[in-house]
JSON list of C-alpha atoms in Angstrom, two decimals:
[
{"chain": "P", "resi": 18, "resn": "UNK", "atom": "CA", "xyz": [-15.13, 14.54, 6.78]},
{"chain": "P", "resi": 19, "resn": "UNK", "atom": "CA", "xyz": [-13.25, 14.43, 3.81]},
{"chain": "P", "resi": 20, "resn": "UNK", "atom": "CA", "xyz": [-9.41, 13.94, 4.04]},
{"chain": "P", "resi": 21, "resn": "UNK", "atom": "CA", "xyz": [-7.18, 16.95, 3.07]},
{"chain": "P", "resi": 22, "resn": "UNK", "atom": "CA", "xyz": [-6.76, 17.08, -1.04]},
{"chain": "P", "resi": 23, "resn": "UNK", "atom": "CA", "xyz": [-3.57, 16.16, -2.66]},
{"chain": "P", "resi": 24, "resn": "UNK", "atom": "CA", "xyz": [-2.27, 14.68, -5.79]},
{"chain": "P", "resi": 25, "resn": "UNK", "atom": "CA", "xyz": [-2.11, 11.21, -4.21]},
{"chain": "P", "resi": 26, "resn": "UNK", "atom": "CA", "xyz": [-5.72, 11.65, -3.01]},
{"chain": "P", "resi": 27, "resn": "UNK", "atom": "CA", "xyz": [-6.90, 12.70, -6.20]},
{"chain": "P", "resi": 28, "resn": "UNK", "atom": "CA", "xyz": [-5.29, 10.31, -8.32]},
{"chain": "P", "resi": 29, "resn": "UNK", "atom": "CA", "xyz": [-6.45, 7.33, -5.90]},
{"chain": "P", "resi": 30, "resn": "UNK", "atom": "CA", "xyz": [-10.06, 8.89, -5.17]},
{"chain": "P", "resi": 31, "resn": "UNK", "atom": "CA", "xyz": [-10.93, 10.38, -8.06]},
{"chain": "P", "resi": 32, "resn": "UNK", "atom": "CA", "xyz": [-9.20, 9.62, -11.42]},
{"chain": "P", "resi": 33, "resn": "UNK", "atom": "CA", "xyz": [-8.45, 6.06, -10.96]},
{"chain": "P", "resi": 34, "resn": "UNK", "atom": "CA", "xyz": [-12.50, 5.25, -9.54]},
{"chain": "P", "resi": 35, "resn": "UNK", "atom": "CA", "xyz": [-15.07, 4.31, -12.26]},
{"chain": "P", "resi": 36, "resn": "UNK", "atom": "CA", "xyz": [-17.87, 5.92, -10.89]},
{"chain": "P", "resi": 37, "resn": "UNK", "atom": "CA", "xyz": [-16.08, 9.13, -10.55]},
{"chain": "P", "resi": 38, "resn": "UNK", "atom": "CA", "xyz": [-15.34, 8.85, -13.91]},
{"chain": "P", "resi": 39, "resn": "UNK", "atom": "CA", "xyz": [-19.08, 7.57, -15.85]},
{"chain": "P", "resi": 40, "resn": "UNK", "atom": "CA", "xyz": [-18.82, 11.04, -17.13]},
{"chain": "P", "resi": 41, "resn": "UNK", "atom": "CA", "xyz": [-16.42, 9.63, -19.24]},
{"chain": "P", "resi": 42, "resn": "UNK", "atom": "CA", "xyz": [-17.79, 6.80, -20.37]},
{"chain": "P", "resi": 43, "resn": "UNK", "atom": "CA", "xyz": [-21.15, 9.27, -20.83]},
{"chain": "P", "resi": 44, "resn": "UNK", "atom": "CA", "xyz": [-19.35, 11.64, -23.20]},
{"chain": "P", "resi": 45, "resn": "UNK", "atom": "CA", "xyz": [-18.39, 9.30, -25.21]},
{"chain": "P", "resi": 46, "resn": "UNK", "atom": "CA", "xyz": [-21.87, 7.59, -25.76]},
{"chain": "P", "resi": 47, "resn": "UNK", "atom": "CA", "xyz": [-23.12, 11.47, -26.31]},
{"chain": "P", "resi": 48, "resn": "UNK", "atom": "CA", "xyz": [-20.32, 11.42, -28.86]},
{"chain": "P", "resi": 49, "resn": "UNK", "atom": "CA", "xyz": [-21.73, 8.24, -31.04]},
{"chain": "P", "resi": 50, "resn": "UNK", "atom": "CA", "xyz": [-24.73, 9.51, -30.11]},
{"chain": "P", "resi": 51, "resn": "UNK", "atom": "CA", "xyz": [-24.45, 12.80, -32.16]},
{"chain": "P", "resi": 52, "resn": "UNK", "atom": "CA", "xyz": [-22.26, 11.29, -34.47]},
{"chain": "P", "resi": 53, "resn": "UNK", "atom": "CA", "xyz": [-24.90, 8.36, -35.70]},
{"chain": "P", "resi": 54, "resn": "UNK", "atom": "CA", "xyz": [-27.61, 10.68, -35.77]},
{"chain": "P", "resi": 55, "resn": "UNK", "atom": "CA", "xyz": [-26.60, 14.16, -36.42]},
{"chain": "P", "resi": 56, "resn": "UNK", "atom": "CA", "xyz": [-23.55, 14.01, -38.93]},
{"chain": "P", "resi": 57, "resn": "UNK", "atom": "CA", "xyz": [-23.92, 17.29, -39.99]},
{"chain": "P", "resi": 58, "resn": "UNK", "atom": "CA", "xyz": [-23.49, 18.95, -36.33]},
{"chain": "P", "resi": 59, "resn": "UNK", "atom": "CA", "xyz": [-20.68, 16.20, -36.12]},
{"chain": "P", "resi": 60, "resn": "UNK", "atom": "CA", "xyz": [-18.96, 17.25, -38.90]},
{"chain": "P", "resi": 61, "resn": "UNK", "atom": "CA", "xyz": [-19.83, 21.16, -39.57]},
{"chain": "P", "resi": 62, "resn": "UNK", "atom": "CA", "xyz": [-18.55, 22.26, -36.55]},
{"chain": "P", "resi": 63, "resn": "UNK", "atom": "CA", "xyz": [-15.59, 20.33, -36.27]},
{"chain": "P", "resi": 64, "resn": "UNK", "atom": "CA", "xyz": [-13.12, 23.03, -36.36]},
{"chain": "P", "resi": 65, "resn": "UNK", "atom": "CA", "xyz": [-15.34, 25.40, -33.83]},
{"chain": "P", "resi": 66, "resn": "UNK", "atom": "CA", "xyz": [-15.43, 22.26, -31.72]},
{"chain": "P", "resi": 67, "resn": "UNK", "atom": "CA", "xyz": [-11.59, 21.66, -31.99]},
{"chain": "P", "resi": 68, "resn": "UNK", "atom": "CA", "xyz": [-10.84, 25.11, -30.86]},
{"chain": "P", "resi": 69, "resn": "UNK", "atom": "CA", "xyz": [-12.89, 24.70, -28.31]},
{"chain": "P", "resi": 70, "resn": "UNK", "atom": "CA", "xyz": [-11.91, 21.34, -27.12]},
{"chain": "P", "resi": 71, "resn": "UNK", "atom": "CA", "xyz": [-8.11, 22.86, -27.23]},
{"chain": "P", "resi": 72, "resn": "UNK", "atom": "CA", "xyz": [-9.11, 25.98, -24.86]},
{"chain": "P", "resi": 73, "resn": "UNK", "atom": "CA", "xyz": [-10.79, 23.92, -22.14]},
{"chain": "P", "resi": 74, "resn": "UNK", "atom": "CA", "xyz": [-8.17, 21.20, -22.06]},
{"chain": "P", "resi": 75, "resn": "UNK", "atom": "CA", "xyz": [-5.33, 24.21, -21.98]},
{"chain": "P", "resi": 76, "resn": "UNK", "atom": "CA", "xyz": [-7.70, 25.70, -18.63]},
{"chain": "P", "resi": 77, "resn": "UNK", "atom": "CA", "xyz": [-7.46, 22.93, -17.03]},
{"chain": "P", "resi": 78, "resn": "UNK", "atom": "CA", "xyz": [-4.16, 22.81, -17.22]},
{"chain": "P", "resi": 79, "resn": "UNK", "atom": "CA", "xyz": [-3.63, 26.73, -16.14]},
{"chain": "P", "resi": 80, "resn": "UNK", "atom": "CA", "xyz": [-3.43, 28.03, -12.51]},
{"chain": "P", "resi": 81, "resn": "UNK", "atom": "CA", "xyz": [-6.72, 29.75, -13.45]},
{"chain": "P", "resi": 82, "resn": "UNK", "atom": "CA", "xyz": [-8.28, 25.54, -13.02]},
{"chain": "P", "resi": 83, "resn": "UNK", "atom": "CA", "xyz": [-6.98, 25.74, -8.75]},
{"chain": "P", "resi": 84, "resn": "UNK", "atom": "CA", "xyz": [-7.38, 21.93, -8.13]},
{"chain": "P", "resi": 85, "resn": "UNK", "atom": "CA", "xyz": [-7.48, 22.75, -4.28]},
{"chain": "P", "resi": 86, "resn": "UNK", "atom": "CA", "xyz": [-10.78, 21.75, -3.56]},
{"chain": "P", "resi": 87, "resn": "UNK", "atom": "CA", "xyz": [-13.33, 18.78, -4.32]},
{"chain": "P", "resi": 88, "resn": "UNK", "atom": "CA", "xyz": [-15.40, 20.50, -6.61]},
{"chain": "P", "resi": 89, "resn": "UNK", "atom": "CA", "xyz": [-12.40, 20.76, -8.67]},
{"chain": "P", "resi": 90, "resn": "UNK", "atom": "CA", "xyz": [-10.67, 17.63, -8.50]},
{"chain": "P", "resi": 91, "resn": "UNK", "atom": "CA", "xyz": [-14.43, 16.63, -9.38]},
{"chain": "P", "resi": 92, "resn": "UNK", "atom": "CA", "xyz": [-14.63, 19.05, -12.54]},
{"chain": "P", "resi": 93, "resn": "UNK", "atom": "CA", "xyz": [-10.93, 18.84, -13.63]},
{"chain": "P", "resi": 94, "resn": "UNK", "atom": "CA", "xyz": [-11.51, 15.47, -15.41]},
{"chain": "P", "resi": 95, "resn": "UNK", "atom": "CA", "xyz": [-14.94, 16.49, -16.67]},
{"chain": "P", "resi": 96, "resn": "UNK", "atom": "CA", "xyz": [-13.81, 19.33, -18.51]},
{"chain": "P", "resi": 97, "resn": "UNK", "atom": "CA", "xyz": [-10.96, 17.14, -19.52]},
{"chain": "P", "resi": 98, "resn": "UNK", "atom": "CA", "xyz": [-13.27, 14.43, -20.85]},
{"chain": "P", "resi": 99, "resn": "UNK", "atom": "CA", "xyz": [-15.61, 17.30, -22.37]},
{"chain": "P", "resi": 100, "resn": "UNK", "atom": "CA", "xyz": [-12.71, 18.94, -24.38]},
{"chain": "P", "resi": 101, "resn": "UNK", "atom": "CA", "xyz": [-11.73, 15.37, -26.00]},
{"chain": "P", "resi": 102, "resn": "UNK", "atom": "CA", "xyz": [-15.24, 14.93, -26.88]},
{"chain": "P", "resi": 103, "resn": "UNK", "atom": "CA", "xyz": [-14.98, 17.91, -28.72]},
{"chain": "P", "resi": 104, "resn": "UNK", "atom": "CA", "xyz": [-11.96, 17.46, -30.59]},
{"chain": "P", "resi": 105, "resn": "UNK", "atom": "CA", "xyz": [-12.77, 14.14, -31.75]},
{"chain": "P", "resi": 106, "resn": "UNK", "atom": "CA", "xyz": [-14.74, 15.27, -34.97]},
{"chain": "P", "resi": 107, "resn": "UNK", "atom": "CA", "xyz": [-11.61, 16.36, -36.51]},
{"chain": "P", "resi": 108, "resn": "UNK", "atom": "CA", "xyz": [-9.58, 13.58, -35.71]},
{"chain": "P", "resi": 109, "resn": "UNK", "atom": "CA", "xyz": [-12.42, 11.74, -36.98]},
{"chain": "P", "resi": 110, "resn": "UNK", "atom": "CA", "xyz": [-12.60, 13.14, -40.67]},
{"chain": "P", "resi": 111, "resn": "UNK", "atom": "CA", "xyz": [-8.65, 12.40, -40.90]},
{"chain": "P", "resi": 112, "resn": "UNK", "atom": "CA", "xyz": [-9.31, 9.09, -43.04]},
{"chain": "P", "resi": 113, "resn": "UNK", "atom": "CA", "xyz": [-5.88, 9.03, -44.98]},
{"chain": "P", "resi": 114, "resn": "UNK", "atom": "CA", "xyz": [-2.42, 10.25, -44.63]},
{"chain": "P", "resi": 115, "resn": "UNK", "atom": "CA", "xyz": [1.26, 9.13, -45.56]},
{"chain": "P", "resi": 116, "resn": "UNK", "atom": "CA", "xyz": [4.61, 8.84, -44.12]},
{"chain": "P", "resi": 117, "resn": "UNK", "atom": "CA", "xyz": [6.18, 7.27, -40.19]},
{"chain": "P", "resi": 118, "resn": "UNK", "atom": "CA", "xyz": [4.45, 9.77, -38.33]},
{"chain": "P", "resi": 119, "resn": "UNK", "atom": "CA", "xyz": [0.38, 8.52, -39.44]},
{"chain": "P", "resi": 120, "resn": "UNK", "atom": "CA", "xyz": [2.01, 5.23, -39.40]},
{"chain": "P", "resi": 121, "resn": "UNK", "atom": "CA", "xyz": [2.60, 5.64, -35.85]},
{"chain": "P", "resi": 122, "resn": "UNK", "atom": "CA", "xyz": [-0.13, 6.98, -34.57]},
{"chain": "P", "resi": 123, "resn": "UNK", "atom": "CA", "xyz": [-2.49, 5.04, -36.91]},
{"chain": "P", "resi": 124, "resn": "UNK", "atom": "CA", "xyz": [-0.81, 1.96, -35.12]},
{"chain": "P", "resi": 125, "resn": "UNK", "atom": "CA", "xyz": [-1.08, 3.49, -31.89]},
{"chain": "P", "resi": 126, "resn": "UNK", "atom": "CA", "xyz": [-5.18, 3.68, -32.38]},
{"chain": "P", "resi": 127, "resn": "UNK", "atom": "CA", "xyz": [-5.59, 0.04, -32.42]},
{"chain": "P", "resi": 128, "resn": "UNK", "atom": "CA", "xyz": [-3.79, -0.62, -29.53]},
{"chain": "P", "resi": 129, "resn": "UNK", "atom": "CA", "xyz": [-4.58, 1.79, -27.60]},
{"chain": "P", "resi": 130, "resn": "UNK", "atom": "CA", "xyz": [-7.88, -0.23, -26.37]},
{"chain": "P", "resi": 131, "resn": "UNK", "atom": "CA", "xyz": [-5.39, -3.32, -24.98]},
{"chain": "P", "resi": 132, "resn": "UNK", "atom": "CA", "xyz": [-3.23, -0.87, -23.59]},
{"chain": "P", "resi": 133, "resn": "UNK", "atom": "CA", "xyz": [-5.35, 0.94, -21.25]},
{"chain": "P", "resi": 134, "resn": "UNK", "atom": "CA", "xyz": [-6.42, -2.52, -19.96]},
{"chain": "P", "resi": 135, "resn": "UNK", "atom": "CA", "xyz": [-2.72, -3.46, -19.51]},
{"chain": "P", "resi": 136, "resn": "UNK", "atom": "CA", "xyz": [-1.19, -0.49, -17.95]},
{"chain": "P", "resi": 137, "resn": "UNK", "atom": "CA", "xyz": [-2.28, -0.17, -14.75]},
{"chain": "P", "resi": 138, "resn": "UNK", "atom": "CA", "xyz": [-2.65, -2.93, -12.74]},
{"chain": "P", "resi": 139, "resn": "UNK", "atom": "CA", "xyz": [-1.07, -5.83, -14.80]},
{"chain": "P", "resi": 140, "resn": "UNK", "atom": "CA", "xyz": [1.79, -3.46, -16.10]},
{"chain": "P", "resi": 141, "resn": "UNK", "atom": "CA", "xyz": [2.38, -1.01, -13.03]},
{"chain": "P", "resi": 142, "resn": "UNK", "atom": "CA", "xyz": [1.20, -3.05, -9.97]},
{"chain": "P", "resi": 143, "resn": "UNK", "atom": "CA", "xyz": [2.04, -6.32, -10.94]},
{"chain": "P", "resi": 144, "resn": "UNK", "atom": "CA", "xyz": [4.78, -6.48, -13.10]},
{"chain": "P", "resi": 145, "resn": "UNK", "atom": "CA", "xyz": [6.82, -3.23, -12.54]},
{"chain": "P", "resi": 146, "resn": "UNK", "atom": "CA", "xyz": [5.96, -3.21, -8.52]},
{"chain": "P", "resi": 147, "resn": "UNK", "atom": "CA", "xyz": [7.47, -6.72, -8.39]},
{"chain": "P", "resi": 148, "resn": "UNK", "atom": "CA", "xyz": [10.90, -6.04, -9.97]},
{"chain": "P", "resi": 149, "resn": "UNK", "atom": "CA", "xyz": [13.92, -6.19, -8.36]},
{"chain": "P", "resi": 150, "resn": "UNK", "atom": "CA", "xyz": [16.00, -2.71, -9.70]},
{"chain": "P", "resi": 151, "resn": "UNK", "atom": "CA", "xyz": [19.06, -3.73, -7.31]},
{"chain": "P", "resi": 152, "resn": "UNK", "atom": "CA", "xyz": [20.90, -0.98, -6.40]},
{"chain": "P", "resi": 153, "resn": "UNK", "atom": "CA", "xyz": [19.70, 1.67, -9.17]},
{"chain": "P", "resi": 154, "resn": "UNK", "atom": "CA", "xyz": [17.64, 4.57, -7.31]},
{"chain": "P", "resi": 155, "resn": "UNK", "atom": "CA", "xyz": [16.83, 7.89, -7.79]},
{"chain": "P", "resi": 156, "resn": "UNK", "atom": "CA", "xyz": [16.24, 9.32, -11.08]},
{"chain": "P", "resi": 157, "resn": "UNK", "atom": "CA", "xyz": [17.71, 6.48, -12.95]},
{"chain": "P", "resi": 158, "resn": "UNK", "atom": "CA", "xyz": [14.96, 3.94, -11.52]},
{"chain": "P", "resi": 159, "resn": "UNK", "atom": "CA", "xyz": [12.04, 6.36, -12.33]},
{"chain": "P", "resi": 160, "resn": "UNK", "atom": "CA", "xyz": [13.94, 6.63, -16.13]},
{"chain": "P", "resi": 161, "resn": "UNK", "atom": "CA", "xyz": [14.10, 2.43, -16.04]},
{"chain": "P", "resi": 162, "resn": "UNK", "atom": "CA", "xyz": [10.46, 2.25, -14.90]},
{"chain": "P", "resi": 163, "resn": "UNK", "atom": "CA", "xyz": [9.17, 4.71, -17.68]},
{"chain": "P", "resi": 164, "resn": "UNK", "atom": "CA", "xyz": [10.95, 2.83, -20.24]},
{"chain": "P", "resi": 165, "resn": "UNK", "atom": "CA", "xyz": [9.94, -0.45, -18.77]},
{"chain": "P", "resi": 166, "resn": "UNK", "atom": "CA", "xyz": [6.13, 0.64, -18.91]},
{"chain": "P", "resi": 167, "resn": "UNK", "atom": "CA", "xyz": [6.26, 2.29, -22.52]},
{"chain": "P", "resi": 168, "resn": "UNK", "atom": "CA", "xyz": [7.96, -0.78, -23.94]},
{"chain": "P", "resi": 169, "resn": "UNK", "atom": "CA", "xyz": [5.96, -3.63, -21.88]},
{"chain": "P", "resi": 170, "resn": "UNK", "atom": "CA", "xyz": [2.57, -1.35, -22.43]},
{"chain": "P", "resi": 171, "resn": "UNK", "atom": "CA", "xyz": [2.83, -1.63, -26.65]},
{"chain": "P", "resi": 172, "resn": "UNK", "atom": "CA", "xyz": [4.07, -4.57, -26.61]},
{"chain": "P", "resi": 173, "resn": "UNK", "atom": "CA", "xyz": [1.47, -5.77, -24.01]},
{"chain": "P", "resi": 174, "resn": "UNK", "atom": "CA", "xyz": [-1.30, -4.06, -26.27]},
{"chain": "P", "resi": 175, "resn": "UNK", "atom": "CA", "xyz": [0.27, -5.49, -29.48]},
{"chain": "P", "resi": 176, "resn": "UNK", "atom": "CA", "xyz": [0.16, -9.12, -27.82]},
{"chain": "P", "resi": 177, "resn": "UNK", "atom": "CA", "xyz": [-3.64, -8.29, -26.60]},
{"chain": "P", "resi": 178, "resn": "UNK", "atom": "CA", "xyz": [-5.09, -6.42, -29.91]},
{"chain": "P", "resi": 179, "resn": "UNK", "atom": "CA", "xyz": [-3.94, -9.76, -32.00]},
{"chain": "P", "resi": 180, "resn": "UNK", "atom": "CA", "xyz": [-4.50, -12.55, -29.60]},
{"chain": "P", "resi": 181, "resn": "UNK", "atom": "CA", "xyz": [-7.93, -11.33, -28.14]},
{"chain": "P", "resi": 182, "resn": "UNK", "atom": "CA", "xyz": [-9.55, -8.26, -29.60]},
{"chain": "P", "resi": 183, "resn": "UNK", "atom": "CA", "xyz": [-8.70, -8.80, -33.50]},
{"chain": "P", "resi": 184, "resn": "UNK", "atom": "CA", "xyz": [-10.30, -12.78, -32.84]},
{"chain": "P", "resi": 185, "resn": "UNK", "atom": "CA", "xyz": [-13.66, -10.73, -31.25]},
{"chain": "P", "resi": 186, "resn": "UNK", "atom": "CA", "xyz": [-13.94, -8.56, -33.98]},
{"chain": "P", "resi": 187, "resn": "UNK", "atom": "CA", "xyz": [-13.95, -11.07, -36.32]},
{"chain": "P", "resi": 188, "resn": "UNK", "atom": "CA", "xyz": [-16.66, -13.46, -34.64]},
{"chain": "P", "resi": 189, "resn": "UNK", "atom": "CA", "xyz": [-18.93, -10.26, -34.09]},
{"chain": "P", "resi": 190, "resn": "UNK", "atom": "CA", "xyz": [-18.24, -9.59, -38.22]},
{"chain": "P", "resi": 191, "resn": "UNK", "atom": "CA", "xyz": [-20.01, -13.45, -38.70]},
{"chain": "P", "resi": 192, "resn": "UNK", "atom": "CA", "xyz": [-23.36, -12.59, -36.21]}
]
């Protein structure tokens, strides 16, 4: 039998397991997919898609999604991965822009990649699990962890997009 659903159950069963999550990784092939080979669907629709993309993600995150049961812990990050598919054709005709803000975010985009392999287990489990906060508790220790984690995280991903993935892309440029 299946042990009773909760967040912690969910999280550790669900969202943080690959191969409850190759739906993922599958949207986003069907979303080079359609992008190589139909452009015109890609970009068309982009705003239809964006609308769309914003209504699922916002039903998931209404009591009408009731994450109570396995189908929808299941479904809950499908739709989730569905509406970002959907929403990426916008993003993706945004080529230029000025000021901090697309600075930011622009910066944010390469480093994202190194980040995501940071966060979790190097950043959370082995770094940040392995601290000694003395006596800070309570709210102020989840306020110092959260801080910790932003700042190690970008700079983490900073450190990993130069020293590893900017190299890569380089090498695959020359074959």
């Amino acid at each position: 039998t299946f042990p009773e659903l909760n967040d912690f159950i969910g999280d550790q069963f669900f969202r943080k397991q690959v191969v409850t999550r190759i739906d993922s990784i599958a949207f986003g092939v069907l979303g080079a997919y359609i992008h190589r080979y139909y452009k015109s669907v890609w970009s068309d629709y982009k705003y239809l898609f964006l609308v769309l993309g914003i209504l699922i993600f916002l039903v998931t995150k209404s009591a009408w999604f009731n994450i109570s049961t396995l189908n929808s812990y299941v479904l809950i990050y499908t739709f989730q991965a569905l509406s970002l598919l959907l929403i990426l054709p916008y993003f993706n005709s945004i080529k230029t822009g000025k000021g901090l803000f697309f600075t930011i975010m622009t910066g944010f985009s390469y480093i994202s990649f190194s980040v995501y392999l940071l966060n979790l287990t190097l950043i959370q489990v082995n770094i940040l699990g392995n601290i000694n906060y003395g006596s800070i508790t309570g709210l102020n220790l989840q306020i110092l962890k959260y801080f910790l984690y932003i700042v190690l995280s970008v700079l983490g991903g900073i450190i990993l997009h130069k020293q590893v993935e900017i190299p890569f892309m380089k090498m695959r440029k020359k074959l």
